[in-house]
Short mmCIF file of C-alpha atoms and ligand atoms in Angstrom, two decimals:
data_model
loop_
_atom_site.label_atom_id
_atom_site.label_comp_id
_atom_site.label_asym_id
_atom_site.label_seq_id
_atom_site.Cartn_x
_atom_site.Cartn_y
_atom_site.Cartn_z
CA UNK A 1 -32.62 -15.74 27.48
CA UNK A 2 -31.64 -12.16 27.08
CA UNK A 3 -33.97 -9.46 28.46
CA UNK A 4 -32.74 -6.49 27.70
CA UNK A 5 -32.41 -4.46 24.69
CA UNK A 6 -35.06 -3.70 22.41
CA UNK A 7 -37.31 -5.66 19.60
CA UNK A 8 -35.83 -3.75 16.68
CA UNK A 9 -33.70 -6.19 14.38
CA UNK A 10 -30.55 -5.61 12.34
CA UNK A 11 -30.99 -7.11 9.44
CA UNK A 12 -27.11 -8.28 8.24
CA UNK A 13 -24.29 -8.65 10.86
CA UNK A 14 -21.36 -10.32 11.12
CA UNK A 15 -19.96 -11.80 14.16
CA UNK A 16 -16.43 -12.95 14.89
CA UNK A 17 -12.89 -11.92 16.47
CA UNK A 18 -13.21 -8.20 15.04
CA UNK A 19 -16.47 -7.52 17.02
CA UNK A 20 -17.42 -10.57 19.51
CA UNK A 21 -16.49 -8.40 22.25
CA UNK A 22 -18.13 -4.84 21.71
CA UNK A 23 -21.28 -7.26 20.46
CA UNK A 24 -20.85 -8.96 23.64
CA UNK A 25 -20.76 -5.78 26.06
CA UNK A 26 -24.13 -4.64 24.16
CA UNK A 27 -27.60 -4.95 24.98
CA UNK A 28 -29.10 -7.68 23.63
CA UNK A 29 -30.58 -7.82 19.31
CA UNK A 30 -32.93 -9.41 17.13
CA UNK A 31 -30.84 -10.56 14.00
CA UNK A 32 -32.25 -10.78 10.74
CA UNK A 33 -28.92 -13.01 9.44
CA UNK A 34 -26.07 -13.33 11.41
CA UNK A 35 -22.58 -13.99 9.90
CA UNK A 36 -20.22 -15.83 12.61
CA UNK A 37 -16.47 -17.04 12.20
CA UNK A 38 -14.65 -18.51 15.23
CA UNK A 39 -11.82 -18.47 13.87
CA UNK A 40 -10.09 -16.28 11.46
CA UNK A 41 -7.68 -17.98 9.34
CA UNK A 42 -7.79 -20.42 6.11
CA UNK A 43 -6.21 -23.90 4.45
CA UNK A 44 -6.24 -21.79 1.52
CA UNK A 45 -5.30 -18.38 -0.75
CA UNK A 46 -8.24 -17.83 -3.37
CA UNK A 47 -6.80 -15.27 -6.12
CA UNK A 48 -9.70 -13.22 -5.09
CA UNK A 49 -10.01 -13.18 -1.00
CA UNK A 50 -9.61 -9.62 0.56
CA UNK A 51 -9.78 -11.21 4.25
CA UNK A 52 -7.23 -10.59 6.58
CA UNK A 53 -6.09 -13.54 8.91
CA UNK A 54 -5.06 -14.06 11.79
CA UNK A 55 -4.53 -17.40 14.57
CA UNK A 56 -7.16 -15.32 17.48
CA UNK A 57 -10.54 -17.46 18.24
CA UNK A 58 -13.55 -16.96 19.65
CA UNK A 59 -13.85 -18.36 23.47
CA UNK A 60 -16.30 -21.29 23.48
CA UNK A 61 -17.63 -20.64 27.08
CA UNK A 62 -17.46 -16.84 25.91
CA UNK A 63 -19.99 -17.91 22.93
CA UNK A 64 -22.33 -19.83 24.94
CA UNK A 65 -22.66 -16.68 27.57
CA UNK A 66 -23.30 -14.36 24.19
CA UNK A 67 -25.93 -16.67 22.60
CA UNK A 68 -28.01 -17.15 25.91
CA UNK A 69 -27.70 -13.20 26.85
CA UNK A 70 -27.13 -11.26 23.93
CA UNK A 71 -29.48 -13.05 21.61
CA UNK A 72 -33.25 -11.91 21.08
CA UNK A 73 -33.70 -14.10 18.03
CA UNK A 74 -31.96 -14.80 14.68
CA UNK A 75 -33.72 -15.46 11.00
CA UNK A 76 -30.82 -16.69 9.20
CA UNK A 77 -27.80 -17.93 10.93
CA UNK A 78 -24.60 -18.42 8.78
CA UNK A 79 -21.14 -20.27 9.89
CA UNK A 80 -18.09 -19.27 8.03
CA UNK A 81 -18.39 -16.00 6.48
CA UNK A 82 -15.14 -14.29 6.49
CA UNK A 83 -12.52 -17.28 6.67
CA UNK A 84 -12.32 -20.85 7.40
CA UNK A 85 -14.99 -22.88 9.44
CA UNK A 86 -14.08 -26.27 8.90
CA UNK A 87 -10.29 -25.36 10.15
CA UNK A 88 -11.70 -25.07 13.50
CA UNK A 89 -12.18 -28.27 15.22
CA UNK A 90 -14.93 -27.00 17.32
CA UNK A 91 -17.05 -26.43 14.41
CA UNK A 92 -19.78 -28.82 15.44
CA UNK A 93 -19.76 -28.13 19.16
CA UNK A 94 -20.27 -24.64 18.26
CA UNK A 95 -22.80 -25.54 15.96
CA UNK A 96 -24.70 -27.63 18.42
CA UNK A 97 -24.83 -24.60 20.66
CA UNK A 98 -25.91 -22.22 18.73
CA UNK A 99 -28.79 -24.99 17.99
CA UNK A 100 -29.39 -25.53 21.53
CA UNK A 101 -29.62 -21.83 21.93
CA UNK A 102 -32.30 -18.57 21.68
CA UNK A 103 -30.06 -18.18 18.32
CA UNK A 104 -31.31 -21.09 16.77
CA UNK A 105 -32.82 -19.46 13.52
CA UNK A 106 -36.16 -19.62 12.72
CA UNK A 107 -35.43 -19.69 8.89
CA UNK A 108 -31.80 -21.28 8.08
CA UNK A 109 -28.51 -22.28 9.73
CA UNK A 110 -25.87 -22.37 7.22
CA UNK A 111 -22.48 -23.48 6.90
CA UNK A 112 -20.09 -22.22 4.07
CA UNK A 113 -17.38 -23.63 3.32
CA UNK A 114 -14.67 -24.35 0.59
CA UNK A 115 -15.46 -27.99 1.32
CA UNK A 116 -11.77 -29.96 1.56
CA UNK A 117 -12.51 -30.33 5.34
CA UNK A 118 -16.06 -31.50 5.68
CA UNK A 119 -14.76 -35.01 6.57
CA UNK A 120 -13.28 -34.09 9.56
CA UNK A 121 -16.48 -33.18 11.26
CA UNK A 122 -19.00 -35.34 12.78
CA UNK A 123 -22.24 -35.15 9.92
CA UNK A 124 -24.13 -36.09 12.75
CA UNK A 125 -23.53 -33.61 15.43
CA UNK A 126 -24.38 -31.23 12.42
CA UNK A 127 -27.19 -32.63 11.72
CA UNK A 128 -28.32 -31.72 15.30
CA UNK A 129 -27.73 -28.64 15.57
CA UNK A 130 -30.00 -28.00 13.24
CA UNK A 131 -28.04 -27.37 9.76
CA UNK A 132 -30.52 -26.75 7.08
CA UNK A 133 -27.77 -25.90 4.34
CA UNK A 134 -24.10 -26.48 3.26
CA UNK A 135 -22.85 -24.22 0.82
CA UNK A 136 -19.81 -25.00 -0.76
CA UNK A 137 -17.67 -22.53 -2.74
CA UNK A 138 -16.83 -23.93 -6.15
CA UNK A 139 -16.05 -21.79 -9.51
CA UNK A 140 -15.83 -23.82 -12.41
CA UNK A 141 -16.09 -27.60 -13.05
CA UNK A 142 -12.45 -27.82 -14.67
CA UNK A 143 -9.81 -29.04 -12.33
CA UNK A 144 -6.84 -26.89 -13.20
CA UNK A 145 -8.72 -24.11 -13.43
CA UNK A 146 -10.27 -24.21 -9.83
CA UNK A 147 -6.64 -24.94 -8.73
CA UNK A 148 -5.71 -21.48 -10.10
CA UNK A 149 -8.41 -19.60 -8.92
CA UNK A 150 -8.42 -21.20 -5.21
CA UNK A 151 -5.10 -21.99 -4.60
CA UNK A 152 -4.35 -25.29 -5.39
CA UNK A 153 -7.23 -26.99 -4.25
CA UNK A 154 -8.99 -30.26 -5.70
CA UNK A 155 -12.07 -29.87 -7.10
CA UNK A 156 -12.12 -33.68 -6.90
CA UNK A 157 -11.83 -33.81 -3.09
CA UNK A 158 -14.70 -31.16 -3.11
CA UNK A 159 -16.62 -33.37 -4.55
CA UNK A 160 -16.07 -36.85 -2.65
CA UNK A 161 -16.93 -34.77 0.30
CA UNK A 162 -20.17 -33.59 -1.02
CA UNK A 163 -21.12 -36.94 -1.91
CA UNK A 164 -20.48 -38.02 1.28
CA UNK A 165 -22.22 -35.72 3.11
CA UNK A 166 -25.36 -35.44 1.28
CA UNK A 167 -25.47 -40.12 2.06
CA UNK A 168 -24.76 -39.09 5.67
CA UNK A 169 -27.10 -35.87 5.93
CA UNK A 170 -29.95 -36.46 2.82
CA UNK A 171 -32.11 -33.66 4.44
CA UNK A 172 -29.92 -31.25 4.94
CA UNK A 173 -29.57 -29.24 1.58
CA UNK A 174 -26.48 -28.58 -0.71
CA UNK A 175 -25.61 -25.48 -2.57
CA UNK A 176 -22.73 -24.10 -5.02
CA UNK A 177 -21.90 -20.74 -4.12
CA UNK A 178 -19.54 -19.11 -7.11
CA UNK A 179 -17.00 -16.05 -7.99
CA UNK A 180 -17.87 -15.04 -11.65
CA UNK A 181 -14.93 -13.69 -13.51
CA UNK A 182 -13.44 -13.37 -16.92
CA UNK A 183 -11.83 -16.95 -16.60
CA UNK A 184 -14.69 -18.97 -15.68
CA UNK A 185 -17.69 -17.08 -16.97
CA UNK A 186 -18.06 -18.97 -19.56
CA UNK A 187 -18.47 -22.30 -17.89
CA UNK A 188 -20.62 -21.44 -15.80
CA UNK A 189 -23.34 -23.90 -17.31
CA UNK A 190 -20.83 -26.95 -16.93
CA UNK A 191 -20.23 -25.64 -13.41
CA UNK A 192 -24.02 -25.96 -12.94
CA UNK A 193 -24.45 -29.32 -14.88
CA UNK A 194 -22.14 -30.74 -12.40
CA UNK A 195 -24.08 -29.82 -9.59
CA UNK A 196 -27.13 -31.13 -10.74
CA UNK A 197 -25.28 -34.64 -11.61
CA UNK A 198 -24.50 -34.92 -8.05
CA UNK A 199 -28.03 -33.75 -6.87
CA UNK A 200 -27.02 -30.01 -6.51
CA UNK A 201 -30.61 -27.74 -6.69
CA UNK A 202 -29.14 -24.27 -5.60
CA UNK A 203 -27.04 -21.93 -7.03
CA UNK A 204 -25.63 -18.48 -6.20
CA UNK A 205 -23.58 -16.41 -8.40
CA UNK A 206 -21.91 -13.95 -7.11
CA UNK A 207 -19.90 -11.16 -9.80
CA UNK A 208 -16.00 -10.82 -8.94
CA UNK A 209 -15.38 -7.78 -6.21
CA UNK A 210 -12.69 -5.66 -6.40
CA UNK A 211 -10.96 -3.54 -3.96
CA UNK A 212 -7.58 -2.06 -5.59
CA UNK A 213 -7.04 -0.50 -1.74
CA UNK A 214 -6.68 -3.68 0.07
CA UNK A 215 -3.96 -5.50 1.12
CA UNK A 216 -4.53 -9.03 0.83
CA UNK A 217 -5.82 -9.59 -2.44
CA UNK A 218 -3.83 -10.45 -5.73
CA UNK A 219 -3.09 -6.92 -7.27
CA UNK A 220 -1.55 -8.66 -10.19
CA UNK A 221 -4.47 -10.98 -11.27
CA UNK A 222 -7.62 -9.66 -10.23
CA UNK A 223 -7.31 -6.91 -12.90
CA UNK A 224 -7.56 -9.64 -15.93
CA UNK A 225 -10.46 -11.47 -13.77
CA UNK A 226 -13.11 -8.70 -13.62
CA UNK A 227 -15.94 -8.67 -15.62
CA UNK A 228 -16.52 -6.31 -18.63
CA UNK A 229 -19.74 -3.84 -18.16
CA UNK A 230 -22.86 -6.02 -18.96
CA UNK A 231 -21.05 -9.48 -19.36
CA UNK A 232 -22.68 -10.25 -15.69
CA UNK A 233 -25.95 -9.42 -17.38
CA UNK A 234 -25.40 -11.32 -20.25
CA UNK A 235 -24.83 -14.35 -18.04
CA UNK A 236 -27.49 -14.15 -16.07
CA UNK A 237 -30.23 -14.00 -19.39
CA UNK A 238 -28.10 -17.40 -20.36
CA UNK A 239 -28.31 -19.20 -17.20
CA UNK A 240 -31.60 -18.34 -16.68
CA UNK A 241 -32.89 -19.52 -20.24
CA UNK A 242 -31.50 -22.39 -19.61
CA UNK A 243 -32.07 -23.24 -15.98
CA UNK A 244 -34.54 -20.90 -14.78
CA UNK A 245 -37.08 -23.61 -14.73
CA UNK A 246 -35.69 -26.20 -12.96
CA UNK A 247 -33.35 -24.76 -10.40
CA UNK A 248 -33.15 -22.11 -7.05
CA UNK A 249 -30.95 -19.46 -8.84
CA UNK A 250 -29.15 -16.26 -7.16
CA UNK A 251 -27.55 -14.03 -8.85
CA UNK A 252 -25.40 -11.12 -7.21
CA UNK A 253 -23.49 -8.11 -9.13
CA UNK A 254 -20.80 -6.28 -7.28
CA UNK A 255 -22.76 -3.42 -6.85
CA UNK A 256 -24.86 -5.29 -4.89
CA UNK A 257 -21.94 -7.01 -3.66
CA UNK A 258 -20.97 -4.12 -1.94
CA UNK A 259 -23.87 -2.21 -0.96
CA UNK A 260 -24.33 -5.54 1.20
CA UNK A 261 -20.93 -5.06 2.72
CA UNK A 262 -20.71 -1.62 3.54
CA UNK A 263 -24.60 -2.30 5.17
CA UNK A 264 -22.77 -5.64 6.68
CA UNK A 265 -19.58 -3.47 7.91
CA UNK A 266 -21.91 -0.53 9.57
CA UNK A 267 -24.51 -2.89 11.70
CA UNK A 268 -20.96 -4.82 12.91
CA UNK A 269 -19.39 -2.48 14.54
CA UNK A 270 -15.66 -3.59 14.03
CA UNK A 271 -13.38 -1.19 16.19
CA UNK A 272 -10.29 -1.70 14.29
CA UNK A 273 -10.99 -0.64 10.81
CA UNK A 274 -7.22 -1.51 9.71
CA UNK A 275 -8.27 -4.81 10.47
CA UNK A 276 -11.31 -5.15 9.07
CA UNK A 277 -13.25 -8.78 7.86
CA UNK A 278 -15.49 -7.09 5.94
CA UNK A 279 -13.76 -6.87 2.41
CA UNK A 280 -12.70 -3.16 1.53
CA UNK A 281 -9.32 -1.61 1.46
CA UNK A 282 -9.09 1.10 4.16
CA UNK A 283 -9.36 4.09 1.57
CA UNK A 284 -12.80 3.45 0.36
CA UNK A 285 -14.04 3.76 4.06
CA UNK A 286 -13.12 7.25 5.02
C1 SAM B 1 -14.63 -15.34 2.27
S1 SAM B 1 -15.37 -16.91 1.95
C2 SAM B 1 -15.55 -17.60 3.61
C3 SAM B 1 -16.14 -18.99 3.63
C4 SAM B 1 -15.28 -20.11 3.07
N1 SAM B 1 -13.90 -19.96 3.35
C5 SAM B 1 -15.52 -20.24 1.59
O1 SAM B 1 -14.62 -19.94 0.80
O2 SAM B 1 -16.63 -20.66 1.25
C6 SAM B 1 -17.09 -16.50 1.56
C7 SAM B 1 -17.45 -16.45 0.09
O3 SAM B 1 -16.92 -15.25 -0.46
C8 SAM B 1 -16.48 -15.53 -1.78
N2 SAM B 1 -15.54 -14.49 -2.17
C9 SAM B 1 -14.29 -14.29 -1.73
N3 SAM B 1 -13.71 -13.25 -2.36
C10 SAM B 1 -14.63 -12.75 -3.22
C11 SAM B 1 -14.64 -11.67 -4.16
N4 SAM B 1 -13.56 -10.88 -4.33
N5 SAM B 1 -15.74 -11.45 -4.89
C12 SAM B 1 -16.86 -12.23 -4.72
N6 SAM B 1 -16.93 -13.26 -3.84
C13 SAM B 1 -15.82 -13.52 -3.11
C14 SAM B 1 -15.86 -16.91 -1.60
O4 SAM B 1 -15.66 -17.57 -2.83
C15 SAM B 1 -16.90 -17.59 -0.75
O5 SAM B 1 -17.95 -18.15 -1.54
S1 SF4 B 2 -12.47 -17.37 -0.10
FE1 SF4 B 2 -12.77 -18.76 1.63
S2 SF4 B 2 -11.44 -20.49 1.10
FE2 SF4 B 2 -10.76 -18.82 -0.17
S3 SF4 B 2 -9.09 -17.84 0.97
FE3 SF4 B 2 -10.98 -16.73 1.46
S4 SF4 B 2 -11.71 -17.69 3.31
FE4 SF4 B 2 -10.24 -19.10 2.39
#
């Protein structure tokens, strides 16, 4: 267990190929949540992903070393932040030893995920690490138009794997994590109403972010999927009337969006800001 460093915390940080090592050739922190990736690429090409990608991983001996010396505690621990978890097939080794480590959070471990790959990891290993939530990304309960906004993929497999996992894992809680935009804003009720068919309690919306400077993103649809000023607002007074009640709601403009990532991007420490996870194009930085 790490000894050195101090007993201050940083609240938000994420961890992964950008910053493993200069977070691994620092004194030791208290984390309030920490964001990890392994790897750093993706199965898939959402319309609205600024992440850059790339085949580099995270040594597993490395991470071991870095939770058992470099770890004063964590609150909220997080798996798959910036790209891909499931593509790794580590996933719930790694998991296991973060749970087996002083970075086993006192709060939350979390794994997010865009769900098609769930299957290929052992529920139970998962289970022992310690995972108190899956979030799965999902938009909009219409088939086609999930295909369009993430690339393709079937809503349908989403689903069979969330069904799945919540028979194998029943204590281990399920949430929908969204992108709001002009396409799907509107469904966002039907989105929720599927959820709660299938036993779904929590629910985070997050607004569409935009960064025209980045390089990754889809310059020639994101402009037609941003939201209008107040239509975020708007849907947050309709979910709630209707919801408020009898669900865990979260709700997330892009202002806040962003504050969080530019907070996220500073505690991080990335060295290569050309390269950067975090989810601004290199002009709104400077
Ligand atoms: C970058 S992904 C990484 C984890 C995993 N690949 C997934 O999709 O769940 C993390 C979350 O950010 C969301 N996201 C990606 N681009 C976004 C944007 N431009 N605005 C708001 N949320 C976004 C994704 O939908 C997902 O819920
Ligand atoms: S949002 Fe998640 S699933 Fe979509 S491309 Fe980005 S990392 Fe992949």
């Amino acid at each position: 267990v790490a000894t050195d460093g101090d007993d201050s915390e940083i609240p938000d940080c994420q961890l992964n190929v950008y910053n493993f090592k200069t977070l691994r050739d620092s004194p030791a922190a208290r984390y309030g949540a920490l964001r990890f990736d392994s790897n750093n690429t993706c199965n898939l090409h959402c319309v609205y992903c600024h992440n850059h990608r790339s085949d580099q991983t995270i040594d597993a001996d490395e991470f071991r070393s870095f939770l058992e010396s470099r770890i004063r505690g964590v609150t909220q621990f997080q798996v798959g932040c910036i790209m891909e978890p499931t593509l790794d097939p580590r996933l719930a080794d790694l998991m296991l030893m973060i749970g087996n480590s002083p970075a086993r959070p006192t709060e939350c471990l979390i794994l997010q995920t865009n769900g098609l790959l769930i299957h290929r990891h052992d529920h139970a290993k998962l289970q022992a690490a310690g995972l108190t939530r899956l979030s799965v990304s999902l938009d909009t309960a219409d088939p086609q138009m999930q295909k369009s906004l993430r690339s393709g993929m079937s809503l349908d497999k989403v689903l069979r794997n969330i069904t799945e996992f919540m028979r194998s894992c029943p204590g281990i809680e399920v949430e929908f994590i969204s992108v709001v935009t002009a396409i799907n804003i509107d469904q966002i009720e039907m989105l929720i109403d599927l959820g709660l068919d299938r036993g779904v309690r929590r629910f985070v919306l997050r607004e569409l972010l935009y960064y025209p400077n980045n390089d990754v993103v889809d310059h020639v649809r994101m402009p037609g999927l941003l939201l209008r000023a107040g239509q975020f607002a708007e849907m947050i007074a309709r979910v709630q009337a209707r919801f408020g009640d009898k669900i865990e709601l979260y709700f997330a403009s892009n202002d806040q969006l962003d504050a969080s990532a530019r907070e996220m991007f500073e505690n991080s420490r990335f060295i290569d800001r050309n390269s950067i996870p975090a989810r601004f194009g290199a002009k709104e930085l400077t």
